[in-house]
Coordinates of C-alpha atoms and ligand atoms in Angstrom, one line a residue:
X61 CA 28.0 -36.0 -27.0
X62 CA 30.2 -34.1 -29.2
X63 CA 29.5 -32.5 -32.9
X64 CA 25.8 -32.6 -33.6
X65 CA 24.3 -31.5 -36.8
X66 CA 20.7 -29.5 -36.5
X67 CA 17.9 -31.2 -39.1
X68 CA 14.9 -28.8 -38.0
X69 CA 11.9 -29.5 -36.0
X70 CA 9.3 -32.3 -35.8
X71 CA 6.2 -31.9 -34.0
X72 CA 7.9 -29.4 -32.2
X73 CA 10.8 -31.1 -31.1
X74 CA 14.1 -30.3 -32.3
X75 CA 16.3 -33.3 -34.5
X76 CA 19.7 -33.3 -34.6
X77 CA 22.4 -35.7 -36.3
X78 CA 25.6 -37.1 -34.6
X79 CA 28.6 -37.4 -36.6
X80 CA 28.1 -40.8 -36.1
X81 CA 25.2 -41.4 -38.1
X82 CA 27.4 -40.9 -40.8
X83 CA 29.4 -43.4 -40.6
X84 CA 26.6 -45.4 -40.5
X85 CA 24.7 -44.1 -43.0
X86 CA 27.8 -44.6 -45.4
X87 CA 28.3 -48.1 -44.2
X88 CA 24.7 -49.2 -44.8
X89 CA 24.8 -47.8 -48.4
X90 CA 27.7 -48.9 -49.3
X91 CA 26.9 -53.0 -47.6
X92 CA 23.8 -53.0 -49.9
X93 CA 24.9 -51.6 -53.0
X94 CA 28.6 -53.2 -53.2
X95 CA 27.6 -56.2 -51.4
X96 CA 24.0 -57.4 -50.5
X97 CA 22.0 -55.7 -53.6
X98 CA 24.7 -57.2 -56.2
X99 CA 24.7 -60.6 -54.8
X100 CA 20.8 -61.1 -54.9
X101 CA 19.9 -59.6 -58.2
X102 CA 23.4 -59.3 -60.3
X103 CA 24.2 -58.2 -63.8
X104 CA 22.1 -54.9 -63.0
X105 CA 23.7 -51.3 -63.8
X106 CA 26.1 -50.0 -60.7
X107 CA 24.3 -47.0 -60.5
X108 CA 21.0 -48.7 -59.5
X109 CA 22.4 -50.5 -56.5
X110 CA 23.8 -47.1 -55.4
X111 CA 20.3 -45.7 -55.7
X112 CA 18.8 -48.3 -54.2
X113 CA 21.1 -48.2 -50.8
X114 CA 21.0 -44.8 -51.0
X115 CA 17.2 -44.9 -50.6
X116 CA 17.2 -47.9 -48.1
X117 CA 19.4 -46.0 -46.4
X118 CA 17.3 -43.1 -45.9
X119 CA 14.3 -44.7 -45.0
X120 CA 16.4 -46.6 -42.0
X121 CA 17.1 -43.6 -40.9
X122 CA 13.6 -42.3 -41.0
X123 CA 12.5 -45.6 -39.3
X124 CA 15.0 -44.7 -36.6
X125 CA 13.5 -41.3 -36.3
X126 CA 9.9 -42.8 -36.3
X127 CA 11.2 -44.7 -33.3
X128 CA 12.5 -41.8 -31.6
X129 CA 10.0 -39.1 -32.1
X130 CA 7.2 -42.0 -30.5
X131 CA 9.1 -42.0 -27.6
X132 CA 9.0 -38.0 -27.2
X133 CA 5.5 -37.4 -28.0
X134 CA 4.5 -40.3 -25.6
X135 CA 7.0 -38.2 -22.7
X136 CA 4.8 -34.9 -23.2
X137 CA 1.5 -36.2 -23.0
X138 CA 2.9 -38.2 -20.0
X139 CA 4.2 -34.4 -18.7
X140 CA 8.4 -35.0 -19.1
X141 CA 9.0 -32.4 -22.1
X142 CA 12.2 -33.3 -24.2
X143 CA 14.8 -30.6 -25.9
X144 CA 15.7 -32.8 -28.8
X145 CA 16.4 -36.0 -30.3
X146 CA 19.7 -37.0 -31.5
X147 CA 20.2 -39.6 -33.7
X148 CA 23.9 -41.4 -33.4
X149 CA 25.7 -44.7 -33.5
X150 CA 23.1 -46.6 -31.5
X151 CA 19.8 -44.8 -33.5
X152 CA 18.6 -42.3 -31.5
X153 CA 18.2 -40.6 -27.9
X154 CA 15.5 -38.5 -26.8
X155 CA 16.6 -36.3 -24.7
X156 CA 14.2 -35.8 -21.9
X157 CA 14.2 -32.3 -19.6
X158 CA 13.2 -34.7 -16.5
X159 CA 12.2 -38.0 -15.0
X160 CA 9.4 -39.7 -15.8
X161 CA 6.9 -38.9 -12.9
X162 CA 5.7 -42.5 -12.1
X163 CA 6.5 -45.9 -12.8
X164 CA 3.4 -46.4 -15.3
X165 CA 4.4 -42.9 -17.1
X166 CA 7.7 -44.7 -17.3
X167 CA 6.6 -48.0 -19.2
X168 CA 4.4 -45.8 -21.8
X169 CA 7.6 -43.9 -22.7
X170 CA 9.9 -46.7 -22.9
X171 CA 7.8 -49.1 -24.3
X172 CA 6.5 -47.4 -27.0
X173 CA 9.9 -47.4 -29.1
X174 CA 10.1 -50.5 -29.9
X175 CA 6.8 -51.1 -30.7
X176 CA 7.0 -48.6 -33.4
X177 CA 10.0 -50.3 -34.7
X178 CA 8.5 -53.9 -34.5
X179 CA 4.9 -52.4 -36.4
X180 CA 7.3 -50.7 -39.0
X181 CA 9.1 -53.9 -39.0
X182 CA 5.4 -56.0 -39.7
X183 CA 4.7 -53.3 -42.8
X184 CA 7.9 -53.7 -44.4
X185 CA 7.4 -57.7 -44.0
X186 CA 3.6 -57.1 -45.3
X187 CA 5.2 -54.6 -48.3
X188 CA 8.1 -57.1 -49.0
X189 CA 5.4 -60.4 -49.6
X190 CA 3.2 -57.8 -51.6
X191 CA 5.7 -56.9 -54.0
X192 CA 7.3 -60.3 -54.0
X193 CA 3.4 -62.0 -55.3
X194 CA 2.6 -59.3 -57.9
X195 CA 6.6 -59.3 -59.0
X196 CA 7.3 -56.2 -58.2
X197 CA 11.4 -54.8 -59.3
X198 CA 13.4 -57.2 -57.2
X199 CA 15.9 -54.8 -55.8
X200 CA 12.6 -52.8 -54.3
X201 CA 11.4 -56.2 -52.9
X202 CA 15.5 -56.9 -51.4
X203 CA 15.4 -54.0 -50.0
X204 CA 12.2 -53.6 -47.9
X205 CA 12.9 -56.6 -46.7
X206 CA 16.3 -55.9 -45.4
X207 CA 14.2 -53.1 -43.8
X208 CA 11.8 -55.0 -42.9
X209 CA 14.6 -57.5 -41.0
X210 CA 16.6 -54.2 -39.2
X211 CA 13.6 -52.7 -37.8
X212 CA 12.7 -56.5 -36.0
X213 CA 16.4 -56.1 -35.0
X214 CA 15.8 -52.8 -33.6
X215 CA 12.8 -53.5 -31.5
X216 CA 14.2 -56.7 -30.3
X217 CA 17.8 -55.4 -29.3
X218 CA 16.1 -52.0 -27.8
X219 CA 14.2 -54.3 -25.6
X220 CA 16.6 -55.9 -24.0
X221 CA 16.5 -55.2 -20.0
X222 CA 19.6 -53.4 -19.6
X223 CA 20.3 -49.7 -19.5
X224 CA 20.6 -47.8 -21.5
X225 CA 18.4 -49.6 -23.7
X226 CA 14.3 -49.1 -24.3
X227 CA 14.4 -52.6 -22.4
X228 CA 16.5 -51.4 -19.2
X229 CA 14.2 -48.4 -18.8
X230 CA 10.8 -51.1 -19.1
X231 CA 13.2 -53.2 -16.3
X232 CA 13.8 -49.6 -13.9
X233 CA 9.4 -49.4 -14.3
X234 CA 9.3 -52.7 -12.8
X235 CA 12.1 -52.4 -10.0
X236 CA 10.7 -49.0 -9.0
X237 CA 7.1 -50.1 -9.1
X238 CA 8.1 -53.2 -7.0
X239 CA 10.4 -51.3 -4.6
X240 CA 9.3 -48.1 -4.6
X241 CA 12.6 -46.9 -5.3
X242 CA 14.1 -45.3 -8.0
X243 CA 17.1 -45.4 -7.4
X244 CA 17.3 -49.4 -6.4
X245 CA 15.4 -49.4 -9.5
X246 CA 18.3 -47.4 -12.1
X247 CA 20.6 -49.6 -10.0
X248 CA 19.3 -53.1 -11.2
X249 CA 18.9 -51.2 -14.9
X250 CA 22.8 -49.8 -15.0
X251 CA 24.0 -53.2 -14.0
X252 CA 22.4 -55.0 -16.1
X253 CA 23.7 -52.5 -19.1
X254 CA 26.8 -53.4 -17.9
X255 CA 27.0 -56.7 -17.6
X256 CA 25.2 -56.5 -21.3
X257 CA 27.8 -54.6 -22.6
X258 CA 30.6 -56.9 -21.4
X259 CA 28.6 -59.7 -22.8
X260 CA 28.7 -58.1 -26.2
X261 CA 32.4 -57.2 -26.2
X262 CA 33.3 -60.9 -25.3
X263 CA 31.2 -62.2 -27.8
X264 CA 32.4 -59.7 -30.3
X265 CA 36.0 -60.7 -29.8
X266 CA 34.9 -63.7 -30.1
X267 CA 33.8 -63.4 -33.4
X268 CA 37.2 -61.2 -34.2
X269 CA 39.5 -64.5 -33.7
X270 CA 37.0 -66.6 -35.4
X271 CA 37.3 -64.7 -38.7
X272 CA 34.0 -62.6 -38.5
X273 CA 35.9 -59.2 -37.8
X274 CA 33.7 -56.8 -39.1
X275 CA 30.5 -57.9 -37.3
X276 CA 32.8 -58.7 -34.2
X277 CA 34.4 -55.1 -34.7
X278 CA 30.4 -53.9 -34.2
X279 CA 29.7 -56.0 -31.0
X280 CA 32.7 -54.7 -29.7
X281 CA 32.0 -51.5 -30.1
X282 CA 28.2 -51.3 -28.9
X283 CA 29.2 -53.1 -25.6
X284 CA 31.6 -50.2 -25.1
X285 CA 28.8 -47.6 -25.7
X286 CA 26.5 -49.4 -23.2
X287 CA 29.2 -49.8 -20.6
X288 CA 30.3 -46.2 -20.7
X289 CA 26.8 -45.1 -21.2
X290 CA 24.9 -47.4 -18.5
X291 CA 27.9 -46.2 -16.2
X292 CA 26.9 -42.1 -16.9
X293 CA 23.5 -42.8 -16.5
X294 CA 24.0 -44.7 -13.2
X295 CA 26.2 -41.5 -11.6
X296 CA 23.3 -39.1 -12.9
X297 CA 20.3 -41.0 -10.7
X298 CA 22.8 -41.2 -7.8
X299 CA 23.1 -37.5 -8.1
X300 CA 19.3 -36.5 -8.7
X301 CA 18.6 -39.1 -6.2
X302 CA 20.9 -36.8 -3.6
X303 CA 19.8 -34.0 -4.5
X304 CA 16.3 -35.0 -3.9
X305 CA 14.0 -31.3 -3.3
X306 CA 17.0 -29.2 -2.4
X307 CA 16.2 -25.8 -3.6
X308 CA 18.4 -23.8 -5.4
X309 CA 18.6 -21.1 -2.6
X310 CA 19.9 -23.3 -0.4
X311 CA 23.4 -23.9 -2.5
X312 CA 23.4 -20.3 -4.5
X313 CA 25.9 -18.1 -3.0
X314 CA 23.3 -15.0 -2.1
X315 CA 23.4 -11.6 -2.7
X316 CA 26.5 -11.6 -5.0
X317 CA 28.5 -8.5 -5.5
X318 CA 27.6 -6.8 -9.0
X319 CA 28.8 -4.6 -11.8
X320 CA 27.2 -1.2 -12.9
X321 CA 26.3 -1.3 -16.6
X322 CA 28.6 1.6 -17.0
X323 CA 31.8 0.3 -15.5
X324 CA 35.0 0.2 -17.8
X325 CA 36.6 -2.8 -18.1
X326 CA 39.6 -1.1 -17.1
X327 CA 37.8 0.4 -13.4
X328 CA 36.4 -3.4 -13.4
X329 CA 39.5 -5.3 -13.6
X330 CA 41.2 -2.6 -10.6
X331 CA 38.3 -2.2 -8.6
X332 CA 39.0 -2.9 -5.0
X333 CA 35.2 -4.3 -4.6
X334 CA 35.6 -7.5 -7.3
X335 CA 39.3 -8.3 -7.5
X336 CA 39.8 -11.3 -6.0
X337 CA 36.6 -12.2 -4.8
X338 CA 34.7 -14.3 -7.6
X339 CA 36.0 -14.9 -11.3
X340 CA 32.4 -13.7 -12.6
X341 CA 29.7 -11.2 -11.3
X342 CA 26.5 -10.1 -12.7
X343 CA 25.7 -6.8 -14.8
X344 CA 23.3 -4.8 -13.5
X345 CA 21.6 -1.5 -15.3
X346 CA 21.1 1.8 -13.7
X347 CA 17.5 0.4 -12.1
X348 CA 19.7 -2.6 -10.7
X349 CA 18.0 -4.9 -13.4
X350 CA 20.0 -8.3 -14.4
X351 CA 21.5 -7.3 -17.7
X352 CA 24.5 -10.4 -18.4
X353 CA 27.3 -11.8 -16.3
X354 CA 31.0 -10.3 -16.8
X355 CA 33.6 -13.0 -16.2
X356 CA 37.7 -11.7 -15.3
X357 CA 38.7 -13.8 -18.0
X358 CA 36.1 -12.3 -20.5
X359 CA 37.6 -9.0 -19.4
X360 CA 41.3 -9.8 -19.3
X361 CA 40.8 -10.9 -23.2
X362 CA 40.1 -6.7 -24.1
X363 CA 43.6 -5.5 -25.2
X364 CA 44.8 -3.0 -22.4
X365 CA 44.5 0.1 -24.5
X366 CA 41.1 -0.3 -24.9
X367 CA 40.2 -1.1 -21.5
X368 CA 39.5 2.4 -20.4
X369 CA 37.3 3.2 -23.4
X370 CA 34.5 -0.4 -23.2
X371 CA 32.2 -0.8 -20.8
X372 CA 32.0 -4.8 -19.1
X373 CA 28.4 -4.7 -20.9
X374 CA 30.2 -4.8 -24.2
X375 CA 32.2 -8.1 -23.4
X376 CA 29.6 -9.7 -21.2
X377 CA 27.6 -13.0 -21.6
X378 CA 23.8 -11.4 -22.1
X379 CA 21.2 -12.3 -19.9
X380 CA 19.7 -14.2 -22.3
X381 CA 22.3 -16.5 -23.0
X382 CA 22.6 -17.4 -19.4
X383 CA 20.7 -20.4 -17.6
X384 CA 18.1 -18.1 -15.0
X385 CA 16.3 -19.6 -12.0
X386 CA 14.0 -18.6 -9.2
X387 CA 15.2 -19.4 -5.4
X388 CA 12.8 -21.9 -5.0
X389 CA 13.3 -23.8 -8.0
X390 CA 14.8 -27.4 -7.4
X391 CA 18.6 -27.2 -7.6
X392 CA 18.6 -30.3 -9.4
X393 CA 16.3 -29.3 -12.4
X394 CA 19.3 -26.3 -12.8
X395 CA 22.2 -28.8 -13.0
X396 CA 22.0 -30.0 -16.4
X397 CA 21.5 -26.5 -17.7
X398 CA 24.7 -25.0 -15.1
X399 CA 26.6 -27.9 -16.6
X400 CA 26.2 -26.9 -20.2
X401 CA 26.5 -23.0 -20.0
X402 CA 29.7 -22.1 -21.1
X403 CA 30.5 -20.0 -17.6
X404 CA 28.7 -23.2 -15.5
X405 CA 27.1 -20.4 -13.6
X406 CA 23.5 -19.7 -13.2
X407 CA 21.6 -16.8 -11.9
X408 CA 18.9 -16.8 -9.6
X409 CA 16.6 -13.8 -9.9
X410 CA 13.5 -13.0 -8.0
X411 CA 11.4 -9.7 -8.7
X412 CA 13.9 -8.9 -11.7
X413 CA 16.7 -8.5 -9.3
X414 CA 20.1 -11.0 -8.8
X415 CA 19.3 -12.9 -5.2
X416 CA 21.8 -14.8 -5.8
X417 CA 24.4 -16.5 -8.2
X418 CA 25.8 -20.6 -8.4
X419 CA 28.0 -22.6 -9.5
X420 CA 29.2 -25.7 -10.6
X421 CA 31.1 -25.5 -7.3
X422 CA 28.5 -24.8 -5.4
X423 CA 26.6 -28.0 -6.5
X424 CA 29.7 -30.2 -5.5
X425 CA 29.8 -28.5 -2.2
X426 CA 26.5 -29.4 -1.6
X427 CA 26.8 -32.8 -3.1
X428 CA 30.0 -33.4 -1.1
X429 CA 27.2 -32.2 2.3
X430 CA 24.6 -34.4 1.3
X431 CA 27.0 -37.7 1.0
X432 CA 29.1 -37.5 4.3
X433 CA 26.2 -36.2 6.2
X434 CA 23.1 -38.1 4.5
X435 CA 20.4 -36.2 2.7
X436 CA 17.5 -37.4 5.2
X437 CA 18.5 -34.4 8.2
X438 CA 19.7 -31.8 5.6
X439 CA 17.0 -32.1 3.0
X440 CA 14.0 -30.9 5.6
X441 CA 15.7 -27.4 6.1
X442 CA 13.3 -25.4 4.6
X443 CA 14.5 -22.3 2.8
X444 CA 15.1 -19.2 4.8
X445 CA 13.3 -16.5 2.5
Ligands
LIG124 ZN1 14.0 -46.4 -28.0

């Protein structure tokens, strides 16, 4: 998702800002205060509209968050734990560690969002006609009702039935309570995402040739979020759906070769036991306990002078840095953590020793198993031990 900016916790769930919030953040500030501010109460001082969509600003970003973090807390007391929210572009994703486990756990989740927004956007409309009888400052009064109008906005375009939308997840609860399948289900939710996001660029170049560039210039460029992101999300159930219960023994390349704490790098990059065979092996201390995995490229970076004088535990990725698992552990609950380690390399431990080690390779070789040969035979093979 590229550059993310870390705001601290909430309720115990990590925010973060995309770059793109930004952007939008300046271009909501500087519509109100050079543009809609002015033009409803003019011959104010500049600063004061600045102020004002400063402030506005903030608070729509706080809505957004609002929306968000509901979403999250409804996802742990229905049992899916997220990592973090990230708010971007679009307003906000909440990053879940899994699926929702049933289609009911699913509508909570989903559905809750744009609630939120559409209550926040019935107190801003209650706070706006408040202000407006006991004339209250009218820039306060313009502005919580521009907030008051977004967060309508938000709730209704969030519940649109299309992926990756609020509303396309509320449409996958439906499918996959009617069908029984999830998969069907993300299906019917991806394409209509698509077909959404089409619809947006059309009408967005639309507007572009009819004068309106800026607001076509917006459509244009939300369709081609939703396309690209109803199309990611649409690979990844295909995938989870493949994987099904394979567990991660079954793809991890067992018993991998390893290095003694107290190797050089210089004994490590020569030794007749590693060379060639893997481009990464696990550290192990004198007891054979996991210590960190030592990669050749890692090792090739140490300056050859030095290589007889540090040890591969010196240049290694530390055990703690590296995504773990246990051999029964589903292989696809390990994928999006393999995917982001910088090494895409997991290790399996069992009993504090390395059973095994996998890849990113290894989960396209299985992948590549389970689509020419089906995943109904393949999946009952119970692990081996
Ligand atoms: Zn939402």
């Amino acid at each position: 998702m590229g550059p993310t900016l870390s705001l601290g916790h909430l309720a115990g769930i990590r925010i973060r800002a995309h770059w793109s919030v930004l952007v939008i953040f300046v271009l909501i500030v500087f519509g109100l205060a050079a543009d809609r501010l002015p033009h409803a109460h003019p011959g104010l001082p500049g600063w004061l509209y600045v102020v004002g969509g400063l402030a506005t600003a903030v608070v729509f970003l706080l809505s957004l968050l609002a929306h968000e973090l509901s979403h999250a807390i409804v996802a742990r007391r229905n049992g899916v734990d997220s990592d973090d929210i990230t708010l971007w572009l679009l307003g906000g994703a909440a990053r879940l560690r899994s699926e929702a486990p049933s289609p009911a756990a699913e509508l909570r989740i989903a559905g809750v969002g744009p609630l939120v927004s559409l209550a926040l956007g019935g107190a801003f409309t209650l706070l706006t006609i408040l202000f407006h009888r006991v004339h209250g400052p009218g820039l306060l009064v313009e502005a919580l009702g521009w907030l008051a109008g977004i967060n309508v906005l938000l709730a209704v375009f969030n519940a649109l039935p299309a992926a990756p939308l609020d509303g396309g997840r509320l449409l996958r609860a439906l499918v996959w309570w009617r069908t029984g399948s999830r998969l069907r289900a993300t299906e019917v939710a991806t394409t209509a995402g698509r077909a959404l996001g089409w619809l947006l660029i059309a009408a967005g170049v639309y507007l572009v040739f009819t004068g309106a560039a800026a607001d076509g210039a917006w459509l244009i460029l939300i369709g081609w979020f939703m396309i690209a992101m109803a199309t990611a999300e649409g690979g990844q159930a295909e995938l989870r759906e493949l994987l099904g219960s394979v567990p991660v023994c079954r793809a991890m390349t067992p018993d991998p070769m390893t290095v003694p704490a107290a190797t050089t790098i210089q004994e490590f990059l020569s030794g007749p036991s590693w060379v060639y065979r893997h481009s990464a092996f696990p550290v192990t201390d004198p007891a054979g306990r996991p210590m960190g995995l030592i990669s050749v490229a890692k090792a090739g970076q140490v300056p050859p002078a030095e290589r007889e004088r540090t040890t591969v535990t010196s240049v290694m990725a530390p055990l703690d840095t590296l995504p773990t698992a246990r051999p029964d552990d589903r292989l696809v609950d390990l994928l999006p953590a393999v995917q982001a380690a910088p090494a895409h390399r997991a290790l399996v431990l069992s009993e504090e020793r390395v059973v095994g080690i996998l890849t990113q390779s290894d989960i396209s070789r299985v992948t590549n198993w389970l689509t020419s040969a089906g995943p109904t035979g393949i999946n009952r093979v119970q692990p081996s031990g």
